[in-house]
Amino acid sequence: MDIRRNHRDMTQQQKADFVEAVLSLKNDIGSVLRPGDQSRYDDFVQIHKNSMGRGSPLVPNPHGSPLFFPWHRVFLRQFELAMQTATNNPSITLPYWNWQLAGADNPFTSNFMGGDGDQTQGGRVSYGPFAKETDRFDLKVWDGETGHRGLQRNLGGASALPTIEAVVSTLKNPLYWEQSGGWESASENDLHNPVHAWIGGDMATASSPNDPMFFLHHCYLDLLWERWRYQHITTAPYSARPDRFHERLESTLVFHPDNEPAPWPQHFTVAQTLAMEDLGYRYEYF
Ligand code: CU1
Ligand code: CU1
């Protein structure tokens, strides 16, 4: 069973191993979707860009939908397994970031996730392991077509990070999904979206997995889904709009258009994502 941790609880070696695994997917492992044109890392960027209706749009779009948590759970787990394979190190797991910045909670350091963008250089991240200067983090997929320039961030340029109080109150929603809100839409809109906006740069685009922070951010959301379930143990862990055929528990999650290659051989229904232990991981604490 793989154990995911808060990045602040990881040893420096564990953090370094994670960073190296990201860089290995970026530099050493070939693409399944566009062999020769991009890396395995870039496949995940492309899938997410498609999922938001850009590139080769996925139907259904798993954003603004009850599918949000199941779809991102599979996406993260496949990325985690790809990192383990790339490094031949089954102890590599995804860290999470709890949206706090004080002290050891801050992931934006030169020896972990790198810093803010340099706004005098178009918002380019200029230090840390994912800076263009390292020559190990070229971007190959982005929302536009040409003229890219390395990973971009603009920390705090827009929006604000969710407060602990906002997290606690969002977790109180008693139903996964309901017409006028519910846990899914409240957490997606009020917790998830502002963090993308707060990091800014690439994180504020459909190609947001270009920033490895994407995975720490979504890992925390995945943990919060578990925490929400734990707090509402008598309600269904998933529910959807009754008139939407593709949101049923038996619906298969979509990661590629019919006329393009599948990014991985397995298929997952919504129901198959509900127990993280069945997917092979759990959280150290939640
Ligand atoms: Cu997403
Ligand atoms: Cu997201």
XYZ file of C-alpha atoms and ligand atoms in Angstrom:
288
model
C 0.000 0.000 0.000
C 1.497 3.356 -1.024
C 1.424 6.041 1.651
C 0.948 9.682 0.695
C 2.219 12.384 3.040
C 2.079 16.083 3.668
C 5.249 17.404 2.024
C 6.216 19.031 5.331
C 6.459 15.592 6.926
C 8.758 14.216 4.229
C 12.483 13.865 4.679
C 14.770 15.881 2.437
C 15.635 12.598 0.706
C 11.962 11.819 0.056
C 11.468 15.281 -1.395
C 14.540 14.929 -3.578
C 13.333 11.526 -4.792
C 9.960 13.021 -5.719
C 11.576 15.877 -7.638
C 13.872 13.450 -9.461
C 10.883 11.270 -10.366
C 9.113 14.268 -11.896
C 12.255 15.156 -13.842
C 12.649 11.565 -14.961
C 9.107 11.501 -16.395
C 9.944 14.774 -18.103
C 13.277 13.735 -19.588
C 13.761 9.974 -19.652
C 10.374 8.449 -20.430
C 8.776 8.630 -23.844
C 5.253 9.719 -24.608
C 2.467 7.238 -25.255
C 0.230 9.884 -26.850
C 2.717 11.626 -29.162
C 5.889 9.544 -29.295
C 8.917 11.559 -30.322
C 7.203 14.910 -29.819
C 6.885 15.065 -26.050
C 7.640 13.181 -22.840
C 5.504 10.992 -20.616
C 5.143 13.960 -18.275
C 3.721 16.026 -21.131
C 1.100 13.342 -21.794
C -0.481 14.265 -18.455
C -0.508 17.947 -19.420
C -2.175 17.059 -22.709
C -4.824 14.868 -21.056
C -5.709 17.685 -18.673
C -5.788 20.298 -21.417
C -8.176 18.029 -23.333
C -10.249 17.502 -20.189
C -10.927 21.227 -19.986
C -12.212 21.377 -23.535
C -9.000 22.584 -25.194
C -6.870 20.575 -27.620
C -8.876 17.413 -28.315
C -11.792 17.973 -25.916
C -12.914 15.159 -23.670
C -16.613 14.385 -23.357
C -17.713 14.654 -20.630
C -15.585 17.441 -19.168
C -14.790 16.324 -15.581
C -14.753 19.891 -14.251
C -17.853 21.601 -12.926
C -19.217 18.090 -12.555
C -19.607 15.381 -9.932
C -16.935 13.528 -11.950
C -14.354 16.017 -10.654
C -13.115 13.914 -7.723
C -13.221 10.443 -9.357
C -11.548 11.673 -12.555
C -8.716 13.527 -10.801
C -8.190 10.561 -8.459
C -7.394 8.290 -11.401
C -5.317 10.990 -13.096
C -3.147 11.452 -9.979
C -2.785 7.730 -9.352
C -1.646 7.103 -12.928
C 0.914 9.890 -12.570
C 2.127 8.389 -9.294
C 2.467 4.915 -10.835
C 4.302 6.431 -13.810
C 6.785 8.079 -11.429
C 7.382 4.776 -9.661
C 7.980 2.993 -12.959
C 10.223 5.743 -14.314
C 12.524 5.571 -11.304
C 12.087 1.877 -10.514
C 11.309 3.094 -7.004
C 7.969 1.879 -5.617
C 8.348 4.050 -2.511
C 7.753 7.278 -4.474
C 4.346 8.772 -3.695
C 2.610 12.075 -4.278
C 3.065 14.695 -1.573
C 0.224 17.042 -0.743
C 0.220 20.747 0.094
C -2.417 22.035 2.528
C -2.448 25.582 1.055
C -0.553 26.976 4.054
C 2.630 28.990 3.607
C 4.173 29.437 7.043
C 7.495 27.786 7.786
C 7.806 24.150 6.696
C 4.346 24.271 5.080
C 5.762 26.414 2.273
C 6.584 24.205 -0.734
C 7.928 27.097 -2.857
C 11.570 26.642 -1.932
C 14.663 26.317 -4.084
C 15.294 22.698 -3.085
C 11.715 21.506 -3.438
C 9.099 23.000 -5.787
C 10.955 26.180 -6.739
C 9.871 29.749 -6.236
C 7.654 32.436 -7.655
C 7.877 33.591 -11.243
C 10.126 36.534 -12.037
C 7.655 39.118 -13.260
C 10.474 40.994 -15.036
C 10.919 37.827 -17.138
C 7.274 37.296 -18.051
C 6.575 35.368 -14.870
C 9.156 32.700 -15.558
C 10.211 30.571 -12.588
C 13.940 31.260 -12.488
C 15.176 29.064 -9.644
C 14.533 25.623 -8.239
C 14.470 22.231 -9.983
C 11.798 23.241 -12.522
C 13.431 26.463 -13.718
C 14.208 26.718 -17.425
C 17.834 27.347 -16.485
C 18.223 23.721 -15.442
C 17.469 22.567 -18.997
C 15.489 19.738 -17.449
C 12.007 21.213 -17.537
C 11.031 22.162 -21.076
C 7.306 22.710 -21.614
C 5.889 20.968 -24.662
C 2.115 21.351 -24.305
C 0.344 24.556 -23.386
C -2.952 26.313 -24.073
C -1.570 28.433 -26.921
C 0.220 27.040 -29.928
C 3.579 28.789 -30.056
C 6.097 30.874 -28.202
C 6.406 29.163 -24.878
C 9.125 30.032 -22.421
C 9.439 27.803 -19.354
C 7.226 27.313 -16.331
C 5.407 30.459 -15.184
C 3.963 31.453 -11.801
C 2.607 34.600 -10.228
C 2.118 33.684 -6.571
C -0.623 35.748 -4.966
C -1.183 37.778 -8.126
C -4.869 36.868 -8.178
C -7.249 35.470 -5.616
C -6.320 34.281 -2.111
C -5.551 30.874 -0.684
C -8.466 29.198 1.115
C -8.398 29.706 4.865
C -8.568 26.815 7.315
C -12.018 28.112 8.286
C -13.159 27.906 4.663
C -11.950 24.307 4.459
C -13.742 23.377 7.689
C -16.989 24.994 6.626
C -16.905 23.465 3.123
C -16.445 20.019 4.672
C -19.768 20.500 6.463
C -21.796 20.141 3.262
C -23.876 17.036 3.975
C -24.331 15.831 0.376
C -21.742 15.057 -2.302
C -23.803 16.743 -4.973
C -27.048 18.640 -4.961
C -28.808 21.050 -7.276
C -27.867 24.089 -5.267
C -24.348 23.144 -4.279
C -23.088 20.305 -2.123
C -19.553 19.248 -1.242
C -18.406 18.709 -4.818
C -19.242 22.099 -6.261
C -18.411 23.994 -3.064
C -14.954 22.450 -2.835
C -14.258 22.707 -6.554
C -15.339 26.344 -6.797
C -14.368 27.756 -3.405
C -11.265 25.735 -2.476
C -9.858 24.295 -5.703
C -10.272 27.155 -8.174
C -8.731 29.909 -6.011
C -5.527 27.901 -5.536
C -5.060 27.573 -9.297
C -5.603 31.338 -9.564
C -3.335 32.138 -6.608
C -0.362 30.196 -8.049
C -1.133 31.767 -11.427
C 0.960 31.432 -14.578
C 0.618 27.925 -15.985
C -1.531 26.818 -13.029
C -4.226 29.234 -14.175
C -4.584 27.513 -17.567
C -6.123 24.293 -18.910
C -2.539 22.998 -19.191
C -2.073 23.435 -15.428
C -0.190 20.123 -14.855
C 2.757 21.889 -16.521
C 3.355 23.070 -12.961
C 4.213 20.075 -10.752
C 2.395 21.970 -7.967
C -0.765 20.754 -9.723
C -0.180 17.314 -8.245
C 0.404 18.561 -4.676
C -2.701 20.718 -4.902
C -4.952 17.992 -6.252
C -3.504 15.451 -3.844
C -4.780 17.597 -0.981
C -8.222 17.799 -2.610
C -8.217 14.013 -2.934
C -7.420 13.771 0.782
C -10.204 16.246 1.589
C -12.679 14.064 -0.310
C -11.705 11.266 2.085
C -12.050 13.587 5.069
C -15.480 14.689 3.866
C -16.570 11.045 3.570
C -15.289 10.334 7.069
C -17.309 13.260 8.430
C -20.488 12.136 6.639
C -20.192 8.421 7.035
C -23.901 7.764 6.518
C -24.194 9.662 3.215
C -23.214 8.294 -0.196
C -19.574 9.056 -1.066
C -20.675 9.983 -4.574
C -23.900 11.214 -6.107
C -24.742 12.893 -9.387
C -27.385 14.539 -11.495
C -29.948 11.806 -12.167
C -30.459 12.894 -15.779
C -26.767 12.687 -16.697
C -26.019 9.275 -18.164
C -22.219 9.720 -18.050
C -22.159 10.591 -14.329
C -23.544 7.291 -13.062
C -21.529 5.036 -10.759
C -21.204 2.562 -13.662
C -19.976 5.220 -16.105
C -16.438 4.786 -17.388
C -14.186 7.802 -16.865
C -12.855 9.314 -20.098
C -9.167 10.200 -20.534
C -8.878 10.324 -24.319
C -11.068 11.045 -27.350
C -12.243 7.950 -29.243
C -9.972 8.656 -32.198
C -6.776 9.109 -30.164
C -4.579 6.617 -28.279
C -5.416 5.704 -24.681
C -2.859 7.062 -22.189
C -2.956 3.827 -20.163
C -4.528 0.410 -20.714
C -6.848 0.293 -17.683
C -10.411 1.585 -17.570
C -12.072 2.900 -14.444
C -15.721 3.362 -13.633
C -16.728 5.994 -11.117
C -17.526 3.213 -8.637
C -14.012 1.791 -8.963
C -12.505 5.048 -7.681
C -14.435 5.205 -4.424
C -12.019 3.125 -2.325
C -8.506 4.519 -2.567
C -7.124 1.333 -0.993
C -8.391 -0.581 -4.055
C -6.258 1.734 -6.182
C -3.253 0.927 -3.999
C -2.705 3.960 -1.806
C -3.820 5.731 1.331
C -2.914 8.820 3.357
C -0.636 8.818 6.366
C -3.168 11.059 8.113
C -6.450 12.481 7.030
Cu -8.535 19.395 -13.477
Cu -7.386 21.659 -10.654
